[in-house]
mmCIF file of C-alpha atoms in Angstrom:
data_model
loop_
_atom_site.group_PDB
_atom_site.id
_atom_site.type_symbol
_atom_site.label_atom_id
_atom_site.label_comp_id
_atom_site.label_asym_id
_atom_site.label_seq_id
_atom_site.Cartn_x
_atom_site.Cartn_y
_atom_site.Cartn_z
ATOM 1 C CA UNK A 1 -48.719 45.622 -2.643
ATOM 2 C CA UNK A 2 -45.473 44.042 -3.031
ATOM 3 C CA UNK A 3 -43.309 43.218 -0.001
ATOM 4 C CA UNK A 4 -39.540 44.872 -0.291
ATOM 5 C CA UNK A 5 -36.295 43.101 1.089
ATOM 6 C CA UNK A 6 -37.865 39.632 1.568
ATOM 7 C CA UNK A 7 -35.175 36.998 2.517
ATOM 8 C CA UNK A 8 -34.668 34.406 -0.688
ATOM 9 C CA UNK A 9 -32.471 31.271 -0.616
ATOM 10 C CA UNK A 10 -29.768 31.958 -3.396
ATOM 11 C CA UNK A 11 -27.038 28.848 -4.456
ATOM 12 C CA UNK A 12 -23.771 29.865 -5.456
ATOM 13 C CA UNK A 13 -21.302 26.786 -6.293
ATOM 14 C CA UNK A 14 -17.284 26.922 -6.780
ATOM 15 C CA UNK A 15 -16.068 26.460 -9.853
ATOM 16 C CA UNK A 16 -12.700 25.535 -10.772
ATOM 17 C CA UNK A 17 -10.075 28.209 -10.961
ATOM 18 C CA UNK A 18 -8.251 26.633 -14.441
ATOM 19 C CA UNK A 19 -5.310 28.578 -16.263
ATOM 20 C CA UNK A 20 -5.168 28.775 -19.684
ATOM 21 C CA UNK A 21 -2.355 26.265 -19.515
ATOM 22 C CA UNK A 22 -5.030 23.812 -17.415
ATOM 23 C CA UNK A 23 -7.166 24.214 -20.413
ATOM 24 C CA UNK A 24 -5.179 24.041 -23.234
ATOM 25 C CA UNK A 25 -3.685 20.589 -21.648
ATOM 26 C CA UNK A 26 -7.729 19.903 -21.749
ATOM 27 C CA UNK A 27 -8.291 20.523 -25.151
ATOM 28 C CA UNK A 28 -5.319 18.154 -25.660
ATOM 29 C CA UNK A 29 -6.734 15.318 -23.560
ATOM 30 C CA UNK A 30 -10.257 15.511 -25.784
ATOM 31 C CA UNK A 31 -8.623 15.871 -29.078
ATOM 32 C CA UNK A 32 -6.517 12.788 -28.227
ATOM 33 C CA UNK A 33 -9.925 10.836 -28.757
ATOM 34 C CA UNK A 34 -10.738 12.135 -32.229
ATOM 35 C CA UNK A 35 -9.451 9.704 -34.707
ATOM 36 C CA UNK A 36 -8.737 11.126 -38.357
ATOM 37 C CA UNK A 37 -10.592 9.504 -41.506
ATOM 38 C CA UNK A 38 -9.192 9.184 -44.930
ATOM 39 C CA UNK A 39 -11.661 11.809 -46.013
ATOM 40 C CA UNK A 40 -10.300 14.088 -43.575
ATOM 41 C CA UNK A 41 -13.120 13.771 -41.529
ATOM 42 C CA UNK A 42 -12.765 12.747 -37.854
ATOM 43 C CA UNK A 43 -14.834 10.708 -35.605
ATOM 44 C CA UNK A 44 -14.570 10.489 -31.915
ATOM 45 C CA UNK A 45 -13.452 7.281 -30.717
ATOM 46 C CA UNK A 46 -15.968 4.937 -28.997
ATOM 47 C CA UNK A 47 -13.291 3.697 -25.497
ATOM 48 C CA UNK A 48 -14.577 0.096 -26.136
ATOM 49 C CA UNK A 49 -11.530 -1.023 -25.436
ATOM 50 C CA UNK A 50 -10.739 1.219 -22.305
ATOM 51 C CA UNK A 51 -10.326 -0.196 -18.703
ATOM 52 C CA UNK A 52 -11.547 2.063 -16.033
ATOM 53 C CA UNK A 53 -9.998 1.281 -12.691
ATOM 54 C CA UNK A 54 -10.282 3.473 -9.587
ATOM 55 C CA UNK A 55 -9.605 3.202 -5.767
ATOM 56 C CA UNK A 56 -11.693 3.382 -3.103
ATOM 57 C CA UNK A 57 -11.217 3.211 0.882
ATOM 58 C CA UNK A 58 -13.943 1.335 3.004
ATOM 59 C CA UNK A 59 -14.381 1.149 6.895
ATOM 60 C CA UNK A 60 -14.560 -2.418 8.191
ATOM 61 C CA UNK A 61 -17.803 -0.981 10.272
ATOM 62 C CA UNK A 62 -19.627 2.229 11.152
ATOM 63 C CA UNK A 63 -20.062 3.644 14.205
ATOM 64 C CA UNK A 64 -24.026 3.571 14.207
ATOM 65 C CA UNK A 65 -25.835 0.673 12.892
ATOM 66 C CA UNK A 66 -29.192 -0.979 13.268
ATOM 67 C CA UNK A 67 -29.745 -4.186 13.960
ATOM 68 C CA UNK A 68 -33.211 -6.626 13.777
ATOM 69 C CA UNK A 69 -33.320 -8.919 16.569
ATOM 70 C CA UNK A 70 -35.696 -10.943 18.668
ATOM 71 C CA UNK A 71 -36.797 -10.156 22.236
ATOM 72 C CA UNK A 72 -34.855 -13.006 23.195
ATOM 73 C CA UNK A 73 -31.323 -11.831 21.628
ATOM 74 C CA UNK A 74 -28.765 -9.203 22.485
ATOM 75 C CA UNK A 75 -26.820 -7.253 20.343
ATOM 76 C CA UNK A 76 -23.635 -8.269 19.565
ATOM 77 C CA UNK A 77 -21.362 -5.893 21.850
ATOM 78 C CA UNK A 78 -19.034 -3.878 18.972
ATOM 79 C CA UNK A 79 -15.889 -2.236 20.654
ATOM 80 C CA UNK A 80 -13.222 -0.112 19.526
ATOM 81 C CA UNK A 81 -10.860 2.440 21.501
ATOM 82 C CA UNK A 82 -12.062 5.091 19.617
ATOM 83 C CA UNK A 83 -14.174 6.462 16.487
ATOM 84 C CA UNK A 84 -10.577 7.377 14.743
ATOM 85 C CA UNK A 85 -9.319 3.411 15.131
ATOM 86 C CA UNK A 86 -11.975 2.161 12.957
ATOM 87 C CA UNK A 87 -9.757 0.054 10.327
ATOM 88 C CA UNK A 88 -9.829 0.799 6.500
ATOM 89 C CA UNK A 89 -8.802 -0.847 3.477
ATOM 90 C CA UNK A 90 -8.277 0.229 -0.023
ATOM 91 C CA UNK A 91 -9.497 -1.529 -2.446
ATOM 92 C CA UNK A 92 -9.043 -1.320 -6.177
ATOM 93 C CA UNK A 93 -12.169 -1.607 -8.868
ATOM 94 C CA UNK A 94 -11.812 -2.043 -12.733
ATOM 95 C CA UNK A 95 -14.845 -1.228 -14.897
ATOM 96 C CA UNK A 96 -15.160 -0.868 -18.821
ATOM 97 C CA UNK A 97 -17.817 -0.069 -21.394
ATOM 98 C CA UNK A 98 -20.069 -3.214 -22.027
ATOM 99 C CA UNK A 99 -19.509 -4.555 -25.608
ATOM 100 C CA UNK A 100 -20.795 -7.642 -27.895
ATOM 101 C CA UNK A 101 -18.505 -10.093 -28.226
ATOM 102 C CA UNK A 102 -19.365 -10.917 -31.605
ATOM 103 C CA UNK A 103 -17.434 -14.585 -31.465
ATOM 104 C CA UNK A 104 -19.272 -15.941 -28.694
ATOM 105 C CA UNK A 105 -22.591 -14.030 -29.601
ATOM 106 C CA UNK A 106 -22.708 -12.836 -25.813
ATOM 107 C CA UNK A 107 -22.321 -9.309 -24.008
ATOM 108 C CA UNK A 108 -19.672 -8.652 -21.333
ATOM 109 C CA UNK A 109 -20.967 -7.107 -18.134
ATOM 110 C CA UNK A 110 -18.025 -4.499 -18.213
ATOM 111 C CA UNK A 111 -17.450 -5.711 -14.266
ATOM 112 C CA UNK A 112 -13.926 -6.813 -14.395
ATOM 113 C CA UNK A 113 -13.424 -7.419 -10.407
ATOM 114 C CA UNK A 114 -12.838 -5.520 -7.058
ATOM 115 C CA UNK A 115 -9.564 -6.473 -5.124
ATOM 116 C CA UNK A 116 -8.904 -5.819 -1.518
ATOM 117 C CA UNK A 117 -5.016 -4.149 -0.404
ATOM 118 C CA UNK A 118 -4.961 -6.747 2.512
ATOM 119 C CA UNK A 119 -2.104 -9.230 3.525
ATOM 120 C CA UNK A 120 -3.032 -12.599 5.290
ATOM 121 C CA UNK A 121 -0.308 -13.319 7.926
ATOM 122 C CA UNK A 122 0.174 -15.507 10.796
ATOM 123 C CA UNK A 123 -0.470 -14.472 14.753
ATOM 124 C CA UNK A 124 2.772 -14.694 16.492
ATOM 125 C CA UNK A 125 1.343 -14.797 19.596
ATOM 126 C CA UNK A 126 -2.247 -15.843 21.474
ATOM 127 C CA UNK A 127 -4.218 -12.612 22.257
ATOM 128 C CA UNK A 128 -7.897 -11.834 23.465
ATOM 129 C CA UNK A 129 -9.026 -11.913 19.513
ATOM 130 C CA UNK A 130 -7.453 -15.011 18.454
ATOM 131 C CA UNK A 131 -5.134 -17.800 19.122
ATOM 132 C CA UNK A 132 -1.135 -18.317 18.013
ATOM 133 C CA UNK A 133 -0.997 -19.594 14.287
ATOM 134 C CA UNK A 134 -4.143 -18.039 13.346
ATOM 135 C CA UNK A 135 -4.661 -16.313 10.304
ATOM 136 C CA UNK A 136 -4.789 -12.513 10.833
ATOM 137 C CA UNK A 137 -5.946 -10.784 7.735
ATOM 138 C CA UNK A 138 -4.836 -6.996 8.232
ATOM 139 C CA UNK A 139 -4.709 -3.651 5.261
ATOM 140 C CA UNK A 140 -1.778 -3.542 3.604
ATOM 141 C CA UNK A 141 0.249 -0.830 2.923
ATOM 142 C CA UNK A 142 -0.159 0.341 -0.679
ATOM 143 C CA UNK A 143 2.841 1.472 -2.826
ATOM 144 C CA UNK A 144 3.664 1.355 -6.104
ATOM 145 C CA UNK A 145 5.259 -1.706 -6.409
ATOM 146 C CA UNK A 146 2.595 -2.944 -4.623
ATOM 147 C CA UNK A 147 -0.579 -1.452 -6.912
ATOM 148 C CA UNK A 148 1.916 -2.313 -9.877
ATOM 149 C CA UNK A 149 1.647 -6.054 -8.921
ATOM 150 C CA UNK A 150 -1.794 -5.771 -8.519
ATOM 151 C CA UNK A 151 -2.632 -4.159 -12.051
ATOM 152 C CA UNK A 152 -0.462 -6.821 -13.633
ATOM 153 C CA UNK A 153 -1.216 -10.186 -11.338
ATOM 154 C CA UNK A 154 -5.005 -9.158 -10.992
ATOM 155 C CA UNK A 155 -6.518 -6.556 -13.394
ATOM 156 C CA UNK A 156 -4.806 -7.675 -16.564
ATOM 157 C CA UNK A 157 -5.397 -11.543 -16.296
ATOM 158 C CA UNK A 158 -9.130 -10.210 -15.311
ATOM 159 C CA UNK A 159 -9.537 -8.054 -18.935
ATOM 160 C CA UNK A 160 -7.828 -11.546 -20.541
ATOM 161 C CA UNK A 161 -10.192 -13.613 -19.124
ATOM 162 C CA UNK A 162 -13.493 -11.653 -19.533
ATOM 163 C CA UNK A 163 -13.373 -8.791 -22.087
ATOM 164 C CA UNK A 164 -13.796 -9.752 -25.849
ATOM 165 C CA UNK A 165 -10.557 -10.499 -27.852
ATOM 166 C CA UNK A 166 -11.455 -7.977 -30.323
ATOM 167 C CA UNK A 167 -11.780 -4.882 -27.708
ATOM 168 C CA UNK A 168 -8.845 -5.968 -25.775
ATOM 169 C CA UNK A 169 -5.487 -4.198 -26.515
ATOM 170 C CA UNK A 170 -3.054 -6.032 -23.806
#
């Protein structure tokens, strides 16, 4: 006997609504990989020599965390004036394919570094958190002149220093 209009899980996901213009400009981004051989042949191109870098905002704590501690201790008390006041900072990562540096017979990690958007400036004045003079680290607020400096003062010394020569373009 089977049993009629039994009640079944079913998954249905989104997918993205694209134009054709969204993806003809597609196509274009994946044919600008394909490089063209003298046979007239064309291989897809390898991105040894591309630099990932992407963004990514962090909270300084969470609102529920567990802590290990003796009988004998207390937890430190953790205080803010609200859930929504919990600071953030942006921070910027750069990543890229792991090659062999064939000159110093060694492989690169493909880590290039992770850099913090935060200013260091000095406390004007003596408050409950810490005294005049102090250093007050704090987020900084991220424009483009300010990501420009860091791509060029940070991320591009960072591919100089640790990608091969021969993968590197800048």
């Amino acid at each position: 006997m089977q049993v009629k209009g039994r009640l079944a899980a079913r998954f249905d996901y989104i997918e993205p609504l694209l134009t054709n213009k969204n993806k003809e400009a597609r196509v274009e981004y994946a044919k600008s990989f394909l490089r063209a051989l003298s046979n007239g042949r064309h291989v897809l191109d390898t991105k040894q020599n591309y630099v990932h870098v992407d963004e990514k905002w962090l909270y300084l704590t969470k609102v529920k965390r567990r802590f290990y501690v003796y009988n004998d201790e207390d937890v430190v008390l953790r205080s803010v004036k609200s859930n929504n006041f919990i600071m953030k900072v942006m921070f910027l990562a750069a990543v890229a394919i792991p090659p062999y540096g064939p000159h110093t017979k060694t492989y690169f990690d493909g880590k290039l570094g992770v850099w913090p958007f935060v200013e260091e400036t000095v406390a004007q004045r003596t408050s409950k958190n810490c005294p005049k003079g102090a250093i007050v680290t704090s987020p900084q607020t991220v424009t483009a002149e300010v990501y420009q400096d860091v791509i060029v003062n940070k991320v591009v010394p960072a591919i100089n220093a640790k990608m091969p020569a021969s993968r590197r373009r800048c």
